[in-house]
Coordinates of C-alpha atoms in Angstrom, one line a residue:
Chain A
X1 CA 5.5 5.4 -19.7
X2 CA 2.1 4.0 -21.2
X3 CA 2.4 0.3 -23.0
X4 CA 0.2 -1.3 -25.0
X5 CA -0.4 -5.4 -24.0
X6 CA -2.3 -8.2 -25.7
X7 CA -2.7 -10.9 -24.4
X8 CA -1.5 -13.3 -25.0
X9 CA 1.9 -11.9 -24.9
X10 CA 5.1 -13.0 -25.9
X11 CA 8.4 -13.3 -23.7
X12 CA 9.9 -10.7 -25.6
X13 CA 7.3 -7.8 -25.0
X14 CA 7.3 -9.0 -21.4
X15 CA 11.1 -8.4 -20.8
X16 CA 10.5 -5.0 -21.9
X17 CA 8.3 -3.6 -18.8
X18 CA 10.1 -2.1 -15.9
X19 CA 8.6 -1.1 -12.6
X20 CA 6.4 2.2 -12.4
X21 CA 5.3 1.1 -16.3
X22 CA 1.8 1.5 -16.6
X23 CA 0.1 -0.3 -18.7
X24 CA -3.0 -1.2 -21.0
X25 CA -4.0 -4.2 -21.7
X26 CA -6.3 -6.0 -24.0
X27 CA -7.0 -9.2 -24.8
X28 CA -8.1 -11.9 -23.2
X29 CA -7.4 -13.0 -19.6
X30 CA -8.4 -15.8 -17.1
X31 CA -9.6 -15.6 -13.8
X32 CA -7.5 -17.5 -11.0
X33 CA -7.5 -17.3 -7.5
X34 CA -7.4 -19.2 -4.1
X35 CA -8.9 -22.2 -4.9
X36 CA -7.9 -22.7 -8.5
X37 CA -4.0 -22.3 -7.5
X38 CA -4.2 -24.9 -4.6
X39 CA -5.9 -27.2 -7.0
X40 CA -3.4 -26.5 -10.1
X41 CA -0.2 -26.5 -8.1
X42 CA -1.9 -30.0 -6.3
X43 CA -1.6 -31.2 -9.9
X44 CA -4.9 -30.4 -10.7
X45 CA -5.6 -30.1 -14.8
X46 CA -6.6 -27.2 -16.4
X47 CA -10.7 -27.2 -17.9
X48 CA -10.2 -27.9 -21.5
X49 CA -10.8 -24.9 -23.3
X50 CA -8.3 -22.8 -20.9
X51 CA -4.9 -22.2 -22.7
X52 CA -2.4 -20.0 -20.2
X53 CA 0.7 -20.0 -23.0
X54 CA 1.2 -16.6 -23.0
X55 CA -1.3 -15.7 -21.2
X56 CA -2.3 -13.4 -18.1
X57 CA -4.3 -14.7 -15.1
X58 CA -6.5 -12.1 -12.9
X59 CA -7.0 -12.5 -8.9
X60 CA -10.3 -11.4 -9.3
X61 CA -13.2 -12.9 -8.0
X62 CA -16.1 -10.9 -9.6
X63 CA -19.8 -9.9 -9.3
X64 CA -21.4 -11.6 -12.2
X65 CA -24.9 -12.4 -13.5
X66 CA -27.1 -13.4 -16.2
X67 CA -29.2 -10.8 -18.0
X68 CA -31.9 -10.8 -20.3
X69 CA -30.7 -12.7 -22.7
X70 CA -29.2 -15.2 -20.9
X71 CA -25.8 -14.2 -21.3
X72 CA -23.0 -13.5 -18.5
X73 CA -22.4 -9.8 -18.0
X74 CA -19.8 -8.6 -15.3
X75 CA -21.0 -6.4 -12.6
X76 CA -18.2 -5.4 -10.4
X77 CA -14.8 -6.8 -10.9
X78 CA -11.4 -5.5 -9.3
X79 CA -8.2 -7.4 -7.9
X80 CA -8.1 -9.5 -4.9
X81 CA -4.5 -9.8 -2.6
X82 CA -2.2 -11.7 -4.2
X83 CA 0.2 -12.7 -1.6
X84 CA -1.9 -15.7 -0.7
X85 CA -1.1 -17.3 -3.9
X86 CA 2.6 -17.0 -3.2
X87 CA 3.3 -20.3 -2.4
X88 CA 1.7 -21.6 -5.8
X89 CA 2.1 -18.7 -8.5
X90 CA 5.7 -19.0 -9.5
X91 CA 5.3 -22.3 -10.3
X92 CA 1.9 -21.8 -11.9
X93 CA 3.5 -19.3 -14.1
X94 CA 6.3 -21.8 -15.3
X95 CA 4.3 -24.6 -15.7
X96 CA 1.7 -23.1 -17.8
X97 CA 3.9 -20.8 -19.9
X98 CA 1.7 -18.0 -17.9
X99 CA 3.5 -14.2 -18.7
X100 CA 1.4 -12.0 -16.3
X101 CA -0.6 -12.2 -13.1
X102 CA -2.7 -9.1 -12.4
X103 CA -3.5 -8.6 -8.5
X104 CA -3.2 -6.3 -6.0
X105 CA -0.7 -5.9 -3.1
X106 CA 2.5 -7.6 -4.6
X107 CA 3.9 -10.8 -4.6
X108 CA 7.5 -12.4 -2.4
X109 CA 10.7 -13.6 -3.4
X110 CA 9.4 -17.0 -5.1
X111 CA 7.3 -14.9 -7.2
X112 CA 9.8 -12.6 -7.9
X113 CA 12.4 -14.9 -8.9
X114 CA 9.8 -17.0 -11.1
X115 CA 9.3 -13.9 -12.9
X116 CA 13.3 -13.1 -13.9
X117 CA 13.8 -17.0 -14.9
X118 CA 11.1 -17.8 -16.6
X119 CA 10.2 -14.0 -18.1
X120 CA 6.9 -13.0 -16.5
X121 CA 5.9 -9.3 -15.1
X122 CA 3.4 -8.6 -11.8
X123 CA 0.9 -5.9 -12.9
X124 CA -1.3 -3.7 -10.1
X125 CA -4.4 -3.0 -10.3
X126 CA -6.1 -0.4 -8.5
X127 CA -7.8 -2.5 -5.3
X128 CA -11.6 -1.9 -4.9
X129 CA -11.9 -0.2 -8.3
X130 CA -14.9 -3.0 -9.5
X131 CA -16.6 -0.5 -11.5
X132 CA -13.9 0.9 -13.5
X133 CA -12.1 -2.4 -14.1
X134 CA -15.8 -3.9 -14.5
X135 CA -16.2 -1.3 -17.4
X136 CA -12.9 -2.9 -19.5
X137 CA -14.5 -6.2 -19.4
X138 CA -16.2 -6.2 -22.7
X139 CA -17.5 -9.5 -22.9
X140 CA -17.6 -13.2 -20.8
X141 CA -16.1 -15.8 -23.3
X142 CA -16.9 -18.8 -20.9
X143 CA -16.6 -19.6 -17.2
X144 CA -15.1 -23.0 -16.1
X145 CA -15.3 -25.3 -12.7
X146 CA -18.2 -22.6 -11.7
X147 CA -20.0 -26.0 -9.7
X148 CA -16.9 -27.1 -7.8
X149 CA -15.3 -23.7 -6.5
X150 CA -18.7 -20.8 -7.0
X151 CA -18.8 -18.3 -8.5
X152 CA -16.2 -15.6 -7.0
X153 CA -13.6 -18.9 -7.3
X154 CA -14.5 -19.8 -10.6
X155 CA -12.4 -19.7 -13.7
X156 CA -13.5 -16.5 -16.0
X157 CA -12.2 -16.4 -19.4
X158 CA -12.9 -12.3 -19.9
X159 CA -12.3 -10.3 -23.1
X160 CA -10.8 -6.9 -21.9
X161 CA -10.0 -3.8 -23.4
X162 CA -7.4 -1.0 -22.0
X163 CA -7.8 -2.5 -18.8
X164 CA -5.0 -0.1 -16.8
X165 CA -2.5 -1.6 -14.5
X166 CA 0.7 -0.8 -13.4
X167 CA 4.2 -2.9 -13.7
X168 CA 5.0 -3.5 -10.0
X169 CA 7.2 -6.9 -10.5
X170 CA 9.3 -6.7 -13.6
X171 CA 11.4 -9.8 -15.1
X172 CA 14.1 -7.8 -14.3
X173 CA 14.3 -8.6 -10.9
X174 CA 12.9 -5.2 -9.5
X175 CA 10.1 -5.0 -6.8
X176 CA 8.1 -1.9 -5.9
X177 CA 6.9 -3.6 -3.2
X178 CA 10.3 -4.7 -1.7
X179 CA 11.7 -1.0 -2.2
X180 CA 8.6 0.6 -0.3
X181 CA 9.0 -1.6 2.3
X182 CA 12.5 -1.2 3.1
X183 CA 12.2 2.6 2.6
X184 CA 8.8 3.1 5.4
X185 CA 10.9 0.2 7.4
X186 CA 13.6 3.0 8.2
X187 CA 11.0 5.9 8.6
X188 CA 9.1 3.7 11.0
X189 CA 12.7 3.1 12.6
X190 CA 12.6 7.5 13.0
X191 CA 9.6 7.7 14.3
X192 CA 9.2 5.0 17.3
Chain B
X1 CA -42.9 -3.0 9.7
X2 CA -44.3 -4.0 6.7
X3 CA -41.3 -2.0 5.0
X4 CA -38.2 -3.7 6.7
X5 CA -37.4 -6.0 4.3
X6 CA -37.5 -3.1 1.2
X7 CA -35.7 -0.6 3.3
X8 CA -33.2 -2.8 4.1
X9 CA -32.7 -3.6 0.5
X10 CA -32.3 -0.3 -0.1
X11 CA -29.5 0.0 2.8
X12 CA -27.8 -2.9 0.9
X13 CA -27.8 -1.3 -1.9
X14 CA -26.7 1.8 -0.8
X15 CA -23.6 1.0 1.2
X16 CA -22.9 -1.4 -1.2
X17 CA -22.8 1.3 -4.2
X18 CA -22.3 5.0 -2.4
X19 CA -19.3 5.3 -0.3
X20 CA -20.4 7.8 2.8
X21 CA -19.7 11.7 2.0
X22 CA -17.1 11.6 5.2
X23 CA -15.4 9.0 3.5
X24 CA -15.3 10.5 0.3
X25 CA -13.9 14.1 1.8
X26 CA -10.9 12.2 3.0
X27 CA -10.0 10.8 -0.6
X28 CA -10.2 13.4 -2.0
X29 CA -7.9 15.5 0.0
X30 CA -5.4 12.4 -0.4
X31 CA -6.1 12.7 -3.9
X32 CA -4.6 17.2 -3.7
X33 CA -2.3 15.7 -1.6
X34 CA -0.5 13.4 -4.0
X35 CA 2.2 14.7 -6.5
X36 CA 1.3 14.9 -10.0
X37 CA 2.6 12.0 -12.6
X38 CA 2.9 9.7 -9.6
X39 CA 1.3 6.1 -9.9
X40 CA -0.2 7.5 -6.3
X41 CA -2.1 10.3 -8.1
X42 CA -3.2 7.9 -10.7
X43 CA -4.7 5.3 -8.1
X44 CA -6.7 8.2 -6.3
X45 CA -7.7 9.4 -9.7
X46 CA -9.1 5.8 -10.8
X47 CA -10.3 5.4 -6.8
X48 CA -12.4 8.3 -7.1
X49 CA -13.8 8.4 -11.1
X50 CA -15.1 4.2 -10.0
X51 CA -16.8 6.4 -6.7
X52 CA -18.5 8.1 -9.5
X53 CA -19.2 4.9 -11.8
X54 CA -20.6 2.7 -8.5
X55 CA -23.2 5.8 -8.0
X56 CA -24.4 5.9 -11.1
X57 CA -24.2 2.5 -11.9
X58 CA -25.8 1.3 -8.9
X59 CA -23.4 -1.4 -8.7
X60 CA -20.9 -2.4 -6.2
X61 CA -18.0 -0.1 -5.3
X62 CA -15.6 -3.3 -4.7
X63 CA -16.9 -6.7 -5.8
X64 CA -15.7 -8.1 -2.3
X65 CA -19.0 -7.2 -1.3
X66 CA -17.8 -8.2 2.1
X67 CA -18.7 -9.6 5.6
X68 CA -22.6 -8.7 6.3
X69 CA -22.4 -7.0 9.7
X70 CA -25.5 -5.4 10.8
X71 CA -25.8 -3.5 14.2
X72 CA -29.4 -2.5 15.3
X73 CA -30.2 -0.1 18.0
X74 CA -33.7 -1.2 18.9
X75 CA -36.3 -0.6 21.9
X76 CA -37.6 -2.9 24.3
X77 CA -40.0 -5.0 22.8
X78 CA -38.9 -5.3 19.2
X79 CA -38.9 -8.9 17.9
X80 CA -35.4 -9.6 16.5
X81 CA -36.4 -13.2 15.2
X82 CA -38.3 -11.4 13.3
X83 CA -36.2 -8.4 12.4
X84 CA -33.5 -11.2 11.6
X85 CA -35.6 -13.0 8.9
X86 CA -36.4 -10.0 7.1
X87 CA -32.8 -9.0 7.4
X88 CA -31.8 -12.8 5.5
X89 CA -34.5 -12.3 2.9
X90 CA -33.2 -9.0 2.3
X91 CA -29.1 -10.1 1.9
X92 CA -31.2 -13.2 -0.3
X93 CA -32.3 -10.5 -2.6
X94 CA -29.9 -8.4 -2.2
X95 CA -27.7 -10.9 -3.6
X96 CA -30.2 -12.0 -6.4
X97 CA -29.7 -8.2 -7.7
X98 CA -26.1 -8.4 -7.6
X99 CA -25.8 -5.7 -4.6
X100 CA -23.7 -8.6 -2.8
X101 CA -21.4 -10.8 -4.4
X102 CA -21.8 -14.6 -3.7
X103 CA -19.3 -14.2 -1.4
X104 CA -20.0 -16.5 1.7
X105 CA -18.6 -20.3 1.8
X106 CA -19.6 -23.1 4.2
X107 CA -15.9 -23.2 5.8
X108 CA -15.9 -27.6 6.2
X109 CA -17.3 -28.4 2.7
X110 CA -16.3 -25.0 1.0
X111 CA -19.2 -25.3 -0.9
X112 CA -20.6 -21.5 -1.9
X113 CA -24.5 -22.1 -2.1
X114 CA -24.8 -18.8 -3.8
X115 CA -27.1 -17.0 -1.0
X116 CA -24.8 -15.6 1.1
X117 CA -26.7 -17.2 4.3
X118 CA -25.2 -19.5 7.1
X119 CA -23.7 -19.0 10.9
X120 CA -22.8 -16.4 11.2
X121 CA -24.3 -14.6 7.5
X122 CA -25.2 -12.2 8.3
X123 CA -23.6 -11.1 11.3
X124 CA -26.9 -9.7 13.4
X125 CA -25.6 -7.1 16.6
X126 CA -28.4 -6.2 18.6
X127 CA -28.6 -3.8 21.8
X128 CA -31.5 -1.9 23.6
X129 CA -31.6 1.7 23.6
X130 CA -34.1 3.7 25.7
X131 CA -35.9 5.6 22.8
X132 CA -38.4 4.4 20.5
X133 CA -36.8 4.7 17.2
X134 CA -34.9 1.8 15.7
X135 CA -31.5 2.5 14.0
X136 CA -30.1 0.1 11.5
X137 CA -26.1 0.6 10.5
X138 CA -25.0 -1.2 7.8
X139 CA -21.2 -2.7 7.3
X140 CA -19.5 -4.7 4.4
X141 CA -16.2 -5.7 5.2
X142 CA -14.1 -7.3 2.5
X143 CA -11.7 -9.6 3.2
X144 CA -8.5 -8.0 1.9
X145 CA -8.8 -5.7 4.5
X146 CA -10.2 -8.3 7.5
X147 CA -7.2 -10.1 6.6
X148 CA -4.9 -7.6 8.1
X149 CA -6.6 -6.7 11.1
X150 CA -3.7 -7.6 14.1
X151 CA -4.0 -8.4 17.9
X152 CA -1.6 -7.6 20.0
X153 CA -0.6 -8.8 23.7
X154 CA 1.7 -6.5 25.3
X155 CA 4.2 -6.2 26.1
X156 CA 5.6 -6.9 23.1
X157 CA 9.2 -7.6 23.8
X158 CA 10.2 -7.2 19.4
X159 CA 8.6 -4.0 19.5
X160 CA 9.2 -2.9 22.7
X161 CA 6.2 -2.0 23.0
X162 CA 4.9 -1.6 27.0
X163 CA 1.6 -1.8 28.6
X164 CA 1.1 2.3 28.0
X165 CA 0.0 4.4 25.0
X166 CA 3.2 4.7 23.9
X167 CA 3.3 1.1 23.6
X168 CA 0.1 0.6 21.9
X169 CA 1.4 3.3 19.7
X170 CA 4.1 1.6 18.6
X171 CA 2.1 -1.8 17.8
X172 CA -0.5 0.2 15.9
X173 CA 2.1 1.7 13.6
X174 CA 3.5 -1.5 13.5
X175 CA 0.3 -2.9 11.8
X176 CA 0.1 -0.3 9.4
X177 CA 3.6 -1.2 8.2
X178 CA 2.8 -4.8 8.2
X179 CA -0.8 -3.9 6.1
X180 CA 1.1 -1.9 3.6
X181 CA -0.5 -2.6 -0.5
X182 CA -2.5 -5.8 1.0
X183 CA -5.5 -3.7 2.4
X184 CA -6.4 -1.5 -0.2
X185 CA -5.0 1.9 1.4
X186 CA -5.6 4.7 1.7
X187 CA -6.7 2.8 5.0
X188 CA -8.8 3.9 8.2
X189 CA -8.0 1.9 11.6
X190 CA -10.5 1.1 14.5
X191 CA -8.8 0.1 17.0
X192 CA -9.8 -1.0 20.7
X193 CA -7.3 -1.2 23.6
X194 CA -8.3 -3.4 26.5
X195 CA -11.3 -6.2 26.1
X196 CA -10.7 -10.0 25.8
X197 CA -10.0 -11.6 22.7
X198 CA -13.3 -11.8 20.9
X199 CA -14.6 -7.8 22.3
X200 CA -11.3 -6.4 21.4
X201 CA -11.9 -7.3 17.9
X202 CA -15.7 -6.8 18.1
X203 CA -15.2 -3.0 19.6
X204 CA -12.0 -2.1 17.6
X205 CA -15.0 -2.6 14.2
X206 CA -17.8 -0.3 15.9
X207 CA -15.3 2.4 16.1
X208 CA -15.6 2.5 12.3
X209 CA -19.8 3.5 12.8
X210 CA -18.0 6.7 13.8
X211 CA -17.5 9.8 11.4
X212 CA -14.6 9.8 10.0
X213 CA -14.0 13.5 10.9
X214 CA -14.5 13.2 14.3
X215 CA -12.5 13.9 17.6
X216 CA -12.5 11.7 20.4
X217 CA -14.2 12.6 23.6
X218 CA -11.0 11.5 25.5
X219 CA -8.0 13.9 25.2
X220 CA -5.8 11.5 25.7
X221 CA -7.3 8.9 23.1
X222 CA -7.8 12.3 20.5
X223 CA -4.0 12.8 20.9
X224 CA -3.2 9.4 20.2
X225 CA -5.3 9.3 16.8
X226 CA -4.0 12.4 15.6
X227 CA -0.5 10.9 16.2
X228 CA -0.8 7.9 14.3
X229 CA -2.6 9.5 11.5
X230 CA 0.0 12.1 11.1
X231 CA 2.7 9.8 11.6
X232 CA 1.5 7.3 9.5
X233 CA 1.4 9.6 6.5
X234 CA 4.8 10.2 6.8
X235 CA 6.2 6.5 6.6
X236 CA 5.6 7.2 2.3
X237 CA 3.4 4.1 1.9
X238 CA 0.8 5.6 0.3
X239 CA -2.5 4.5 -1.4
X240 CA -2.1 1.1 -2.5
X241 CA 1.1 0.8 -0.8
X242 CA 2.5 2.3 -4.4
X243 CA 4.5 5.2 -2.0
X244 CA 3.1 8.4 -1.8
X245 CA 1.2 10.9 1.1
X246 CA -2.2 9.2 1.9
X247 CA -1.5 5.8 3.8
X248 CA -4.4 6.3 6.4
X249 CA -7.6 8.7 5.9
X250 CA -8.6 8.5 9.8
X251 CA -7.7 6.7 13.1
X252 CA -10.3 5.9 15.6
X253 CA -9.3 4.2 19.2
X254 CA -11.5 3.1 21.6
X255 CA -11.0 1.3 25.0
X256 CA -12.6 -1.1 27.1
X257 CA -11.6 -2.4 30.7
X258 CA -9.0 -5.5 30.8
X259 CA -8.5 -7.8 33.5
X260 CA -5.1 -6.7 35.0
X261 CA -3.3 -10.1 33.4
X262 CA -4.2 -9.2 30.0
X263 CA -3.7 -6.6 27.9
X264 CA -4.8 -6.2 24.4
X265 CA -4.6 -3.8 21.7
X266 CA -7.0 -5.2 18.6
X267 CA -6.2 -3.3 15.5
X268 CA -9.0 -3.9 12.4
X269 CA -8.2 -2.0 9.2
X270 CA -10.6 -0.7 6.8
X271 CA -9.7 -0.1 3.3
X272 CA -10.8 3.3 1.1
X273 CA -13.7 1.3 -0.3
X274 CA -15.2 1.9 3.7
X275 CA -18.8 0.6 3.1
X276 CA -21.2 1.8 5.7
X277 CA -24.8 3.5 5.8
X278 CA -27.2 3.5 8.5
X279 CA -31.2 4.5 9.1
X280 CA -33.7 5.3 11.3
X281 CA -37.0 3.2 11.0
X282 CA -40.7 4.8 11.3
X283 CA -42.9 2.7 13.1
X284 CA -43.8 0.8 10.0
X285 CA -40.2 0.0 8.7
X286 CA -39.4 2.9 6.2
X287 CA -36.5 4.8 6.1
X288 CA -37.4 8.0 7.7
X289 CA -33.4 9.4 8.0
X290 CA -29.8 8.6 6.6
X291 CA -27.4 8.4 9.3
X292 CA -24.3 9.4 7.2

């Protein structure tokens, strides 16, 4: 089934999803990948301005430049893998009240766990689809410790509308990812 | 060649924004593949309307606009210190248009300096050929996909996996299973059996300048891709690793001699968004052919 998210979200809508859910989301959401989760877990604090209760954070480093007017404007913008934040993201999420991370590829067991405890939900996008994601980005609120980490590592804060994912990590406990790789495990097992 | 630096502007662009037609023939028989109402279906279906949207846009099919590899076939005689400064101004520009991403980072200081030039960026692969024409092929590899590129040395005891094709076999499945959702499937491999280290890797890439519909010359090495294609659609990983049909769109193996202590089987994984474009040069630098 289809849902309906804005961010940011409460606990309660959170607990609903279930893996295979698909969902919409709109809203806003902050961009977050390899270096800003080494340098928040390293007890780095967040840009003021940046407010994660409730929120959703996007691996996503995206194409972005300035246009006439001088204004930001999002050129191509999908999900990056998320595994390589699995050291950091479960901790993230609890520290920072955060209630989704949007990736691709699926987090581990850390992850997973953070997600029942603290009431959080993993949500797939579709890998490589920059222009179609790009498209649900309707506007760039602000961009934050663009100097230190660039531009692809940079903190976006992105207004998005319907931006389609699916629920891959619930707070339920269930993994997609876990229950595809045990089941191609055993038909790799058949087949060597 | 007054036109270089334009027409390889325009090969940017173009492998940056059009996935190949063989490339886009394999989705979309994944996409007929997959079962209706599936999430697999629906990932095919976005997969192929943001092929559309990249086209018309003229924008970047994947915003990991990837590792810059170039590989010229040249005559005798052309200047590649110049062919190579054209080739930076062009990824300098390029990048200015928003065909590339920022996407290349001094590795000691991590500093990005926006211009996607350093060692190594871009990655310039010249050889001699005995015609006049020069032909220019184009890849952008993103990193989600680099990432899970494997090397094996066999035998692999785990795997038991032995210095045969059966063994190679066995390691290559094994590093589909191990890519699984991380490399943006549905995936195509290039792999190279034999080589050292560094041309293992470097030959398993070039088998991806093949078409993706092709058969290999070498029966032995056509059986093998066949087998591993068909065999790794049935393991029901599926685009994205979401389950489903479509886990690989194509296989393509290559070898190269070993010495007898070693033996290598370098596996490099390409995801759908396969970015590569070539051209044939006129004397002056303009594109006077496509390649795919």
């Amino acid at each position: 089934m289809t849902h309906h998210l804005t961010s940011p979200v409460s606990e309660e809508a959170i607990r609903e999803l279930k893996v295979g859910d698909q969902v919409l989301i709109s809203g806003v959401v902050f961009t977050g990948r390899d270096a800003v989760h080494k340098y928040l877990h390293e007890g780095g604090e967040l840009p003021s301005g940046v407010n994660l209760e409730g929120g959703i954070i996007y691996h996503c480093g995206p194409v972005v430049l300035k246009d006439e007017n001088d204004e930001w404007k999002v050129v191509a913008a999908g999900p990056t893998t998320s595994i390589r934040e699995e050291p950091y993201q479960g901790d993230i999420m609890k520290h920072f009240g955060v209630r989704g991370v949007i990736g691709k590829g699926g987090m581990a067991d850390k992850t997973l766990a953070a997600c029942k405890d603290h009431g959080a939900v993993y949500l797939h996008a579709i890998g490589g689809a920059a222009q179609v994601l790009a498209e649900c980005i309707v506007r760039v609120r602000n961009v934050y410790m663009l100097e230190e980490f660039g531009s692809p590592e940079a903190i976006w804060e992105l207004e998005v509308n319907e931006f389609p994912a699916v629920v891959t990590m619930d707070s339920l406990g269930e993994s997609l990812h876990k229950d595809v790789r045990s089941q191609s495990e055993e038909a790799l097992a058949d087949r060597r | 060649m007054r036109g270089l630096r334009e027409s390889l502007i325009e090969l940017i662009r173009r492998t940056s924004a059009e996935i190949p037609d063989d490339v886009q023939r394999g989705i979309l028989r994944g996409l007929e593949q997959e079962k209706e109402g599936t999430i697999a279906k629906s990932a095919l279906e976005i997969i192929e309307k943001n092929i559309e949207l990249a086209k018309r846009k003229s924008q970047p099919l994947c915003q990991d606009t990837g590792s810059i590899l170039f590989y010229v076939d040249c005559p005798v005689g052309l200047n590649q210190f110049e062919f190579e400064a054209e080739a930076r101004d062009a990824v300098l520009e390029a990048t200015k248009r928003g065909f590339l991403r920022q996407n290349s980072v001094d590795s000691i200081t991590g500093k990005n300096d926006g211009t996607n030039l350093g060692p190594g960026s871009p990655n310039m692969h010249f050889h001699q050929h005995a015609t006049d024409e020069i032909q220019v092929r184009l890849m952008l590899k993103g990193g989600g996909c680099e990432n899970v590129g494997a090397q094996f040395s066999l035998p692999n005891t785990a795997l038991k996996a032995n210095r045969d094709l059966d063994g190679c076999r066995k390691v290559i499945l094994e590093a589909v299973h191990q890519a699984q959702g991380k490399g943006c499937g549905p995936g195509i491999l290039g792999v190279c059996i034999g080589g050292d280290r560094a041309s293992g890797y470097e030959f398993s890439k070039r088998e991806f300048l093949r078409m993706l519909d092709d058969r290999n010359p070498d029966p032995k090495l056509n059986e093998l891709e066949q087998d591993i294609l068909k065999t790794a659609n049935e393991l029901g990983i599926g685009p994205m690793g979401f389950g489903g049909k479509t886990t690989l769109l194509g296989v393509k193996i290559g070898a190269a001699n070993r010495v007898p202590a070693s033996y290598f089987v370098s596996i490099s994984y390409m995801c759908w968004a396969f970015r590569r474009h070539g051209a044939s040069l006129a004397q002056d630098g303009t594109i006077s052919d496509w390649l795919y």
